[in-house]
mmCIF file of C-alpha atoms in Angstrom:
data_model
loop_
_atom_site.group_PDB
_atom_site.id
_atom_site.type_symbol
_atom_site.label_atom_id
_atom_site.label_comp_id
_atom_site.label_asym_id
_atom_site.label_seq_id
_atom_site.Cartn_x
_atom_site.Cartn_y
_atom_site.Cartn_z
ATOM 1 C CA ALA A 1 0.000 0.000 0.000
ATOM 2 C CA ARG A 2 2.855 2.374 0.834
ATOM 3 C CA ALA A 3 4.521 1.760 -2.551
ATOM 4 C CA LEU A 4 1.240 2.336 -4.353
ATOM 5 C CA ALA A 5 0.678 5.611 -2.485
ATOM 6 C CA ALA A 6 4.233 6.674 -3.387
ATOM 7 C CA ARG A 7 3.613 5.983 -7.097
ATOM 8 C CA VAL A 8 0.309 7.852 -7.015
ATOM 9 C CA HIS A 9 2.000 10.763 -5.237
ATOM 10 C CA GLN A 10 4.889 10.806 -7.747
ATOM 11 C CA ALA A 11 2.437 11.024 -10.632
ATOM 12 C CA ALA A 12 0.951 14.097 -8.959
ATOM 13 C CA ASP A 13 3.407 16.337 -10.788
ATOM 14 C CA ARG A 14 2.005 15.254 -14.154
ATOM 15 C CA ARG A 15 -1.555 15.801 -12.967
ATOM 16 C CA ALA A 16 -0.750 19.180 -11.429
ATOM 17 C CA VAL A 17 1.097 20.398 -14.521
ATOM 18 C CA ALA A 18 -1.710 19.276 -16.828
ATOM 19 C CA CYS A 19 -4.243 20.990 -14.611
ATOM 20 C CA LYS A 20 -2.259 24.242 -14.327
ATOM 21 C CA LEU A 21 -1.721 24.333 -18.086
ATOM 22 C CA HIS A 22 -5.455 23.789 -18.617
ATOM 23 C CA GLN A 23 -4.756 20.573 -20.490
ATOM 24 C CA ASP A 24 -8.079 19.219 -19.354
ATOM 25 C CA LYS A 25 -8.084 15.932 -21.264
ATOM 26 C CA ARG A 26 -4.551 15.119 -20.140
ATOM 27 C CA ALA A 27 -5.416 15.980 -16.535
ATOM 28 C CA ASP A 28 -8.606 13.893 -16.720
ATOM 29 C CA ARG A 29 -6.660 10.898 -18.038
ATOM 30 C CA ALA A 30 -4.008 11.264 -15.335
ATOM 31 C CA PHE A 31 -6.590 11.533 -12.553
ATOM 32 C CA ALA A 32 -8.566 8.595 -13.944
ATOM 33 C CA ALA A 33 -5.445 6.421 -14.029
ATOM 34 C CA ALA A 34 -4.552 7.434 -10.486
ATOM 35 C CA GLY A 35 -8.112 6.758 -9.348
ATOM 36 C CA ARG A 36 -7.981 3.257 -10.797
ATOM 37 C CA ALA A 37 -4.699 2.631 -8.987
ATOM 38 C CA ALA A 38 -5.665 4.122 -5.622
ATOM 39 C CA ALA A 39 -9.290 5.232 -5.394
ATOM 40 C CA ASP A 40 -9.051 5.297 -1.611
ATOM 41 C CA TYR A 41 -6.096 7.727 -1.472
ATOM 42 C CA GLY A 42 -7.492 10.938 0.072
ATOM 43 C CA PRO A 43 -4.796 13.343 -1.182
ATOM 44 C CA LEU A 44 -5.632 12.314 -4.760
ATOM 45 C CA TRP A 45 -9.220 13.490 -4.303
ATOM 46 C CA PHE A 46 -8.040 16.688 -2.596
ATOM 47 C CA GLU A 47 -5.810 17.425 -5.577
ATOM 48 C CA LEU A 48 -8.637 16.600 -8.000
ATOM 49 C CA ALA A 49 -10.915 19.020 -6.135
ATOM 50 C CA HIS A 50 -8.371 21.811 -6.594
ATOM 51 C CA CYS A 51 -7.989 20.992 -10.279
ATOM 52 C CA ARG A 52 -11.738 20.971 -10.873
ATOM 53 C CA GLN A 53 -12.104 24.223 -8.953
ATOM 54 C CA ALA A 54 -9.456 25.817 -11.186
ATOM 55 C CA ARG A 55 -11.506 24.672 -14.195
ATOM 56 C CA ALA A 56 -14.655 26.254 -12.684
ATOM 57 C CA ASP A 57 -16.267 22.833 -12.283
ATOM 58 C CA LEU A 58 -17.755 23.567 -8.859
ATOM 59 C CA PRO A 59 -20.040 20.502 -8.660
ATOM 60 C CA GLY A 60 -17.145 18.207 -9.613
ATOM 61 C CA ALA A 61 -14.786 20.000 -7.251
ATOM 62 C CA LEU A 62 -17.236 19.685 -4.367
ATOM 63 C CA ARG A 63 -17.781 15.964 -5.025
ATOM 64 C CA ALA A 64 -14.018 15.387 -5.070
ATOM 65 C CA ALA A 65 -13.462 17.453 -1.910
ATOM 66 C CA LEU A 66 -16.199 15.584 -0.049
ATOM 67 C CA GLU A 67 -14.620 12.287 -1.093
ATOM 68 C CA ALA A 68 -11.270 13.560 0.224
ATOM 69 C CA VAL A 69 -12.979 14.380 3.537
ATOM 70 C CA ARG A 70 -14.586 10.937 3.666
ATOM 71 C CA LEU A 71 -11.289 9.171 2.989
ATOM 72 C CA ASP A 72 -9.087 11.348 5.188
ATOM 73 C CA PRO A 73 -11.283 13.041 7.816
ATOM 74 C CA GLU A 74 -8.274 14.062 9.935
ATOM 75 C CA ARG A 75 -6.952 16.312 7.157
ATOM 76 C CA TYR A 76 -8.694 19.561 7.990
ATOM 77 C CA GLU A 77 -7.546 21.202 4.755
ATOM 78 C CA ALA A 78 -9.937 18.943 2.840
ATOM 79 C CA SER A 79 -12.866 19.976 5.034
ATOM 80 C CA LEU A 80 -11.978 23.657 4.646
ATOM 81 C CA LEU A 81 -11.836 23.284 0.869
ATOM 82 C CA ALA A 82 -15.117 21.373 0.828
ATOM 83 C CA ALA A 83 -16.747 24.062 2.998
ATOM 84 C CA ASP A 84 -15.588 26.839 0.677
ATOM 85 C CA LEU A 85 -16.782 24.909 -2.368
ATOM 86 C CA ALA A 86 -20.152 24.195 -0.743
ATOM 87 C CA GLU A 87 -20.565 27.900 -0.041
ATOM 88 C CA LEU A 88 -19.598 28.811 -3.612
ATOM 89 C CA SER A 89 -22.057 26.190 -4.873
ATOM 90 C CA GLY A 90 -24.900 27.761 -2.908
ATOM 91 C CA ASP A 91 -25.065 25.275 -0.031
ATOM 92 C CA PRO A 92 -24.312 27.344 3.086
ATOM 93 C CA ALA A 93 -25.800 24.679 5.382
ATOM 94 C CA LEU A 94 -23.241 22.098 4.226
ATOM 95 C CA ALA A 95 -20.464 24.692 4.408
ATOM 96 C CA TRP A 96 -21.246 25.464 8.045
ATOM 97 C CA GLN A 97 -21.745 21.790 8.887
ATOM 98 C CA LEU A 98 -18.172 21.158 7.728
ATOM 99 C CA ARG A 99 -16.725 24.237 9.454
ATOM 100 C CA ASP A 100 -18.576 23.635 12.716
ATOM 101 C CA GLY A 101 -17.451 20.012 12.656
ATOM 102 C CA LEU A 102 -13.871 21.209 12.407
ATOM 103 C CA ALA A 103 -14.401 23.447 15.420
ATOM 104 C CA ILE A 104 -15.040 20.246 17.367
ATOM 105 C CA HIS A 105 -12.505 17.908 15.731
ATOM 106 C CA ALA A 106 -9.615 20.318 15.116
ATOM 107 C CA PRO A 107 -10.123 23.089 17.677
ATOM 108 C CA ASN A 108 -6.383 23.672 18.131
ATOM 109 C CA ALA A 109 -5.655 24.348 14.466
ATOM 110 C CA PRO A 110 -5.267 28.106 13.961
ATOM 111 C CA ALA A 111 -6.034 27.696 10.247
ATOM 112 C CA VAL A 112 -9.420 26.221 11.125
ATOM 113 C CA GLN A 113 -10.313 29.066 13.469
ATOM 114 C CA ARG A 114 -9.076 31.708 10.989
ATOM 115 C CA ALA A 115 -11.155 30.123 8.213
ATOM 116 C CA ARG A 116 -14.219 30.028 10.471
ATOM 117 C CA LEU A 117 -13.711 33.681 11.407
ATOM 118 C CA THR A 118 -13.254 34.772 7.796
ATOM 119 C CA ALA A 119 -16.345 32.868 6.652
ATOM 120 C CA ALA A 120 -18.430 34.194 9.548
ATOM 121 C CA GLU A 121 -17.415 37.775 8.804
ATOM 122 C CA ARG A 122 -18.033 37.291 5.069
ATOM 123 C CA ASN A 123 -21.494 35.886 5.831
ATOM 124 C CA HIS A 124 -22.336 38.515 8.470
ATOM 125 C CA ASP A 125 -22.665 35.931 11.248
ATOM 126 C CA PRO A 126 -21.585 37.751 14.419
ATOM 127 C CA SER A 127 -22.223 34.775 16.720
ATOM 128 C CA ARG A 128 -19.926 32.407 14.802
ATOM 129 C CA ALA A 129 -17.389 35.202 14.327
ATOM 130 C CA ALA A 130 -17.296 35.813 18.082
ATOM 131 C CA ARG A 131 -16.780 32.100 18.801
ATOM 132 C CA ALA A 132 -13.967 31.858 16.261
ATOM 133 C CA ARG A 133 -12.362 35.059 17.545
ATOM 134 C CA THR A 134 -12.500 33.699 21.108
ATOM 135 C CA ALA A 135 -10.993 30.377 20.034
ATOM 136 C CA LEU A 136 -8.175 32.179 18.193
ATOM 137 C CA GLY A 137 -7.480 34.325 21.232
ATOM 138 C CA GLU A 138 -7.301 31.250 23.459
ATOM 139 C CA LEU A 139 -4.936 29.544 21.029
ATOM 140 C CA GLN A 140 -2.657 32.576 20.956
ATOM 141 C CA ALA A 141 -2.677 32.805 24.743
ATOM 142 C CA ARG A 142 -1.771 29.118 25.098
ATOM 143 C CA CYS A 143 0.973 29.405 22.503
ATOM 144 C CA GLY A 144 2.370 32.653 23.884
ATOM 145 C CA GLY A 145 0.962 34.742 21.076
ATOM 146 C CA SER A 146 2.033 34.589 17.487
ATOM 147 C CA GLN A 147 5.683 35.326 18.267
ATOM 148 C CA ALA A 148 8.244 32.697 17.360
ATOM 149 C CA PRO A 149 10.492 31.527 20.205
ATOM 150 C CA PRO A 150 13.599 33.758 20.515
ATOM 151 C CA GLY A 151 15.947 30.925 19.513
ATOM 152 C CA THR A 152 14.005 30.400 16.308
ATOM 153 C CA THR A 153 14.116 34.087 15.431
ATOM 154 C CA ARG A 154 17.883 34.235 16.046
ATOM 155 C CA ALA A 155 18.406 31.000 14.086
ATOM 156 C CA ILE A 156 16.585 32.443 11.085
ATOM 157 C CA ALA A 157 18.681 35.605 11.295
ATOM 158 C CA ALA A 158 21.866 33.502 11.433
ATOM 159 C CA LEU A 159 20.718 31.527 8.374
ATOM 160 C CA ALA A 160 20.129 34.783 6.529
ATOM 161 C CA ARG A 161 23.755 35.709 7.261
ATOM 162 C CA GLY A 162 24.910 32.252 6.152
ATOM 163 C CA ASP A 163 26.181 31.265 9.612
ATOM 164 C CA MET A 164 25.116 27.619 9.884
ATOM 165 C CA ARG A 165 26.933 26.961 13.165
ATOM 166 C CA GLU A 166 25.161 29.810 14.961
ATOM 167 C CA ALA A 167 21.841 28.865 13.345
ATOM 168 C CA ARG A 168 22.121 25.303 14.698
ATOM 169 C CA ARG A 169 23.121 26.537 18.141
ATOM 170 C CA GLU A 170 20.251 29.040 18.297
ATOM 171 C CA ALA A 171 17.698 26.535 17.007
ATOM 172 C CA ALA A 172 18.665 24.182 19.831
ATOM 173 C CA THR A 173 17.882 26.808 22.504
#
């Protein structure tokens, strides 16, 4: 199974290039071949959802995103994509079902709370916006705010200067 997933993942470059170049038939063939090889590989469906969204195939993109969620429910990025696609497709109830589910299953993911806040503000939903804002504030308080640890900041500065020894030392602190 691991080898099959690796082959499917390696072929992703061909699918992504075909999709980005709007070579729809080539992309369709590549996704179909990958689907035959590993129909239960969640990242494949996530990638297909992005490709279909880029081609303005919202119903197809939503179906693919929902399949990615079904196959890999722990990957919150798939649920966020599916929620956005549901909203774009005119199904706000499904969009909020997915987002609210993430609030329960991935409450410590800042990306989830930011997405919930953005969607709530976009949809003029002050109650959901307040809950997301509160959750973000609690996450920042637990993590010491959005500041990187001092050692990390100094390590990045050392890397920028090209000083690998100092960067390693600072990253260890």
